[in-house]
Coordinates of C-alpha atoms in Angstrom, one line a residue:
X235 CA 192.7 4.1 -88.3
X236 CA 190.9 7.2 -87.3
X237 CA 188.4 6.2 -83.7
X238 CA 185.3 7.0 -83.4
X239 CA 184.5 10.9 -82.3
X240 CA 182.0 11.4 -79.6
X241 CA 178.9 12.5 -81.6
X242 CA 179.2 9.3 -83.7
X243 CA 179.3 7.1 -80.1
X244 CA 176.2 9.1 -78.2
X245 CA 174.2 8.2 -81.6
X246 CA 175.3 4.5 -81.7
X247 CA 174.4 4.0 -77.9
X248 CA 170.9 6.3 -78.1
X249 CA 169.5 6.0 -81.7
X250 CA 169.8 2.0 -82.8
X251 CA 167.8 1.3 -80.1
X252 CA 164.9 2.8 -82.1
X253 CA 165.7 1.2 -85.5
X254 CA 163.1 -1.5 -86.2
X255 CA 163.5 -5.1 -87.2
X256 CA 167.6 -4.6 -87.0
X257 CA 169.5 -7.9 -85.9
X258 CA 171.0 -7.1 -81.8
X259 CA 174.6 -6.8 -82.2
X260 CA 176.9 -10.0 -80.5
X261 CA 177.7 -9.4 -76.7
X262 CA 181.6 -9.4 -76.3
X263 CA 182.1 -12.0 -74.3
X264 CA 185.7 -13.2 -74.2
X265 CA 186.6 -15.7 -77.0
X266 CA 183.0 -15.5 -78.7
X267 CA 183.7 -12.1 -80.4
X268 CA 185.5 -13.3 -84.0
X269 CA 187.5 -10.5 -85.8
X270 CA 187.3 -11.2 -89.7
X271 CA 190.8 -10.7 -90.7
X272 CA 190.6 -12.0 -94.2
X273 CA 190.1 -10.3 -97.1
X274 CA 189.0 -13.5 -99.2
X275 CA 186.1 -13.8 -96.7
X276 CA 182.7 -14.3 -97.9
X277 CA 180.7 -11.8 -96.2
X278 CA 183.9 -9.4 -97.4
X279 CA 183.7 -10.1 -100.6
X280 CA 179.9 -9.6 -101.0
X281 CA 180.4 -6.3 -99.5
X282 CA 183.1 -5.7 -102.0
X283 CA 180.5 -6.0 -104.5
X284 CA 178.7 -2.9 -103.9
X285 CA 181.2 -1.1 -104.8
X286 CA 180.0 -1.4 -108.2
X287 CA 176.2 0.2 -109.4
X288 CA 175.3 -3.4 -110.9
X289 CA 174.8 -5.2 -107.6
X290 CA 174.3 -2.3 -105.9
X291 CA 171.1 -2.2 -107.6
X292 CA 171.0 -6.2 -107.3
X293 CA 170.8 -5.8 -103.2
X294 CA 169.5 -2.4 -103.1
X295 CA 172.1 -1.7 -100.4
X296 CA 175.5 0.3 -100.7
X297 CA 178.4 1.6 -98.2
X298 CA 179.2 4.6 -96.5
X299 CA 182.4 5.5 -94.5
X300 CA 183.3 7.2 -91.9
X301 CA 182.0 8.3 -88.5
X302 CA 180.2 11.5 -90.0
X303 CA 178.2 9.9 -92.7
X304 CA 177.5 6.7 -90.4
X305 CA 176.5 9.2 -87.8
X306 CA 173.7 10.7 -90.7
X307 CA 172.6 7.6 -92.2
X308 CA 172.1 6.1 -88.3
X309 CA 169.8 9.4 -87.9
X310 CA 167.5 8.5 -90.8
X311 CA 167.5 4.8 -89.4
X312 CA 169.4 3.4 -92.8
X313 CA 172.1 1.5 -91.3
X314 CA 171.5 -2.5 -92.2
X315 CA 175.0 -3.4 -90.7
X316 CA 177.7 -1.5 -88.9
X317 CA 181.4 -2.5 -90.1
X318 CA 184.6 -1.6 -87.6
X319 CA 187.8 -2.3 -86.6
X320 CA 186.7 -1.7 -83.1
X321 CA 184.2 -3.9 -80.3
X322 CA 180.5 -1.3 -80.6
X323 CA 177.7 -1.9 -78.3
X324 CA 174.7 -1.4 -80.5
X325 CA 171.2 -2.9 -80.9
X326 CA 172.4 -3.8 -85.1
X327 CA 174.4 -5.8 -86.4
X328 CA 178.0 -5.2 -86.2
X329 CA 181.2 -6.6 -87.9
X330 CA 184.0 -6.6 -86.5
X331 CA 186.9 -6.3 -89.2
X332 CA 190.6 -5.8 -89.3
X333 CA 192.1 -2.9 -90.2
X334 CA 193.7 -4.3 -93.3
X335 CA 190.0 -6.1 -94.2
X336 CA 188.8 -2.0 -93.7
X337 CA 191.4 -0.9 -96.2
X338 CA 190.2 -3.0 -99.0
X339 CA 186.8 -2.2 -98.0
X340 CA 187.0 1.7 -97.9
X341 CA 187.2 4.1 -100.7
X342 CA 189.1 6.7 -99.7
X343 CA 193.4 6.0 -98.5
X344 CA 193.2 6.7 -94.8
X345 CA 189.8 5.0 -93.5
X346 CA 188.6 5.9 -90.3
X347 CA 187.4 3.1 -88.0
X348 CA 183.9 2.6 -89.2
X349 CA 182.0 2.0 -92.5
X350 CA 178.1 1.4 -93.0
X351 CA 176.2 -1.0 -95.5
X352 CA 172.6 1.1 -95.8
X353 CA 169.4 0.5 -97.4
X354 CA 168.8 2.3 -100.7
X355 CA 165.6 5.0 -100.4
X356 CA 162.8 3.1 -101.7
X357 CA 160.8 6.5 -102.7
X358 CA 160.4 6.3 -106.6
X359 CA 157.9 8.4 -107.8
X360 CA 157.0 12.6 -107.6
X361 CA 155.9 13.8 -103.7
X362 CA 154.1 16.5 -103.5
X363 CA 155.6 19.6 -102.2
X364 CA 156.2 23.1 -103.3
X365 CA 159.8 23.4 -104.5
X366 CA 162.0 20.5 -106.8
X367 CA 165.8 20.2 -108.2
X368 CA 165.4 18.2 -111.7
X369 CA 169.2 17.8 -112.7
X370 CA 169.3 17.5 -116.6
X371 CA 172.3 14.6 -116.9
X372 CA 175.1 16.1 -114.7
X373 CA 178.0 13.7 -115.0
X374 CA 180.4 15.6 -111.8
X375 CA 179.6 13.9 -108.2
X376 CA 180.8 17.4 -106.9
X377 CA 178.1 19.4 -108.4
X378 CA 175.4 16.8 -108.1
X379 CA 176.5 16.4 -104.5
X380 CA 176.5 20.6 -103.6
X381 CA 173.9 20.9 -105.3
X382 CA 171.6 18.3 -102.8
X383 CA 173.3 19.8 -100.2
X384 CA 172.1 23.1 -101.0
X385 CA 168.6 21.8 -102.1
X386 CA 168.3 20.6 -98.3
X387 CA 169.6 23.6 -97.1
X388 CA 166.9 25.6 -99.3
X389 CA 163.9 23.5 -98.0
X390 CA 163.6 21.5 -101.5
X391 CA 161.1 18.8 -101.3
X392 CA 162.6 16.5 -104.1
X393 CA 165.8 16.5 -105.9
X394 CA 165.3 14.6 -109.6
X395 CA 167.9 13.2 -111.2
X396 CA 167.5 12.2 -115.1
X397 CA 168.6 8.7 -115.7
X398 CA 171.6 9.6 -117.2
X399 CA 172.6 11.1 -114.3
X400 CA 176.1 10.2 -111.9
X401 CA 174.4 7.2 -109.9
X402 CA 173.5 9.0 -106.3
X403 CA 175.6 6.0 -104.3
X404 CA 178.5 6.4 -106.2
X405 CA 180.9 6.9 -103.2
X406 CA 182.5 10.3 -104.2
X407 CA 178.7 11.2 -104.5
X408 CA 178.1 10.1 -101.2
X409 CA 181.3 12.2 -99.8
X410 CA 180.0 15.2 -101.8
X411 CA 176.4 14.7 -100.3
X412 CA 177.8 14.6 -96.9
X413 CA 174.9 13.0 -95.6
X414 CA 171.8 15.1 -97.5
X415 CA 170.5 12.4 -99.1
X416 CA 169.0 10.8 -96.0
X417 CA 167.3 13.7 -95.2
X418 CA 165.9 14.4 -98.8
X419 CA 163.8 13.0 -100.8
X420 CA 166.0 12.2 -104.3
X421 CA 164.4 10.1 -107.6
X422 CA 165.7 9.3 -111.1
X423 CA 163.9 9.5 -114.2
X424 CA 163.0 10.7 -117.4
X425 CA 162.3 14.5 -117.0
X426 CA 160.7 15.0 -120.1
X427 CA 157.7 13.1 -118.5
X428 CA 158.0 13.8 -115.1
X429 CA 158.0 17.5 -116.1
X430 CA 154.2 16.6 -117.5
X431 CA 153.6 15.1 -114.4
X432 CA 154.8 18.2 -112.2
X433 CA 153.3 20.5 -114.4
X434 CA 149.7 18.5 -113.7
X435 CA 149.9 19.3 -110.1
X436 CA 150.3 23.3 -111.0
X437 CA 154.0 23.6 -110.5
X438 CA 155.8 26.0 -112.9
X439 CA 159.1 24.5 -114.3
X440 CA 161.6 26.9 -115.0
X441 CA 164.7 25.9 -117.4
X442 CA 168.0 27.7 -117.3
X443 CA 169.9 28.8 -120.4
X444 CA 171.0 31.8 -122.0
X445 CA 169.2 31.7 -125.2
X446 CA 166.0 32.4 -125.2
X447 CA 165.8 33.0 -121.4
X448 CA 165.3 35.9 -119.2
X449 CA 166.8 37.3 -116.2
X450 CA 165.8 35.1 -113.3
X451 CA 164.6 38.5 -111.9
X452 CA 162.0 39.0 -114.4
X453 CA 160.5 35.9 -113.9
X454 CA 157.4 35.6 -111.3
X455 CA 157.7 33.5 -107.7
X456 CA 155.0 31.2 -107.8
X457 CA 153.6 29.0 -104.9
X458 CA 155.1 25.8 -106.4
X459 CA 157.8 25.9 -108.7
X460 CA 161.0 23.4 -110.2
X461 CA 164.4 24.8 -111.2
X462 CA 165.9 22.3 -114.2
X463 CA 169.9 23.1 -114.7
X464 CA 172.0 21.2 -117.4
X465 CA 175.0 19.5 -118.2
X466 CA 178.0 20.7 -117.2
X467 CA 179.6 21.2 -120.9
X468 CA 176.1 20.5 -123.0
X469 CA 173.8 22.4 -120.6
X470 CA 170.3 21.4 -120.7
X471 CA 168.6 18.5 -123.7
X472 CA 166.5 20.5 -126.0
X473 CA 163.5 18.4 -125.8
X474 CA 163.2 18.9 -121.7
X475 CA 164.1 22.6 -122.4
X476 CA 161.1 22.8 -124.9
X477 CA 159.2 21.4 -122.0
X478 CA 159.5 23.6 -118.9
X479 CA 157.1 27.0 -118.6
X480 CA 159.7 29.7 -118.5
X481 CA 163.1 29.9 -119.3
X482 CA 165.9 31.8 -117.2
X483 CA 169.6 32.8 -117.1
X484 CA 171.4 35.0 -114.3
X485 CA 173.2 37.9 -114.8
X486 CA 176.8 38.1 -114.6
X487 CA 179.9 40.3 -115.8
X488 CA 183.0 39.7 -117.0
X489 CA 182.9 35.6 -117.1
X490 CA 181.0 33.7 -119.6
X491 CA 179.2 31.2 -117.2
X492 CA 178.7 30.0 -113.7
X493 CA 179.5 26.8 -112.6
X494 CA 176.1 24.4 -112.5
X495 CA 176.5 23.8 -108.6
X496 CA 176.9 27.3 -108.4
X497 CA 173.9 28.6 -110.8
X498 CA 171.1 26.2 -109.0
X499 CA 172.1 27.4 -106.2
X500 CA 171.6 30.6 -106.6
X501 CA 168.1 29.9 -108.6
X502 CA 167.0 27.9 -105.7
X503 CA 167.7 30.7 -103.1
X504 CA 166.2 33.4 -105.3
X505 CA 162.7 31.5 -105.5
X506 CA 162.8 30.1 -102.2

């Protein structure tokens, strides 16, 4: 197991203190501190659960690993429970675990020392604000993940997913995100109606295809505007094409297309 790197420690010992209504952590005091060691556990195996969407969405809670994500969702005060193979001094509550109970509970071959269950963003509806990501059913954690990234990056206000979207705590999602999504506001729904919705509080939806669209530099910059990319092999659904204001493409030589992580991201910066 990997320890825990400074940044992670100053964060644990300065910024749980502020995170309200959080159970105080166990003192270590010899003999009281229990290590769970098995796997068959209980409280292990209801963790084990959100590994999968269905109760995910039943507890509105999932997990993250490792010290840099822990560190981020600790930040945004999402942390309901901190997992680890090692003692932590910390105002929440804190299981203790062995390493071979980590193993089973971590996604990736080589855990690190620490693992998270958080709260799931309780924000469901439109915000307002000037710029938004609607993502037209991208199915790659990779692209939806560089592609929040980016969106914080670019001062986005909202990132929308369509339904049919990769579920946002899917764990490669969550490595992809590396922490964005607790610093961004990020919804799923059906585009087609949030586009209406969007388009009543005067922002101008531009779609992205080649047919029928026009160089992104021929397009106005308006005060509040949304950028829609599609698929990855389908691109965008006609019927949430047919809905948006304008449609562009961006120019390129030699290749056929961009990647979709790679196109939003360069629509994004252009309007910012």
């Amino acid at each position: 197991m990997i320890p825990l790197n400074q940044s992670l420690k100053a964060i644990l010992s300065r910024s749980t203190k502020e995170a309200p209504g959080l159970q105080r952590a166990r003192e270590k005091v010899k003999g009281d501190w229990n290590m769970i060691t098995s796997t068959t556990n209980s409280t292990i195996k209801t963790l084990m659960k959100l590994k999968q969407k269905k109760y995910r969405d039943e507890m509105k809670a999932y997990l993250v690993e490792g010290d840099h994500l822990v560190t981020e969702a600790l930040k945004a005060n999402q942390v309901e429970l901190l997992i680890s193979t090692k003692h932590i001094d910390s105002e929440l509550e804190v299981l203790e675990v062995s390493e071979e109970v980590m193993a089973k509970l971590a996604f990736t071959k080589s855990p690190q020392s620490i693992m998270a269950k958080c709260r799931m963003q309780k924000e469901v509806q439109l915000k307002e604000g000037r710029r938004y990501l609607l993502l037209d059913d991208l199915q790659d954690p990779g692209n939806i993940g560089t592609l929040i990234r980016t969106a914080l990056a670019f001062s986005i206000d909202q990132v929308i997913l369509s339904n049919n979207c990769v579920d946002l705590y899917n764990d490669k999602l969550l490595r992809s995100m590396q922490g964005a999504n607790f610093h961004l506001s990020c919804i799923y729904g059906n585009l087609t109606q949030l586009i209406s919705q969007l388009q009543e509080k005067g922002v101008v939806v531009i779609g992205s295809a080649l047919e029928n669209g026009k160089n992104i530099a021929q397009i106005n910059r308006y005060s509040k505007m949304a950028f829609v990319v599609g698929n990855e092999g389908n691109g965008m659904n006609p019927e949430v094409l047919a809905k948006c204001d304008d449609i562009g493409y961006i120019p390129i030589n030699t290749i056929e297309s961009l990647n979709v992580a790679i196109a939003g991201s360069i629509m994004m910066y252009h309007f910012k």
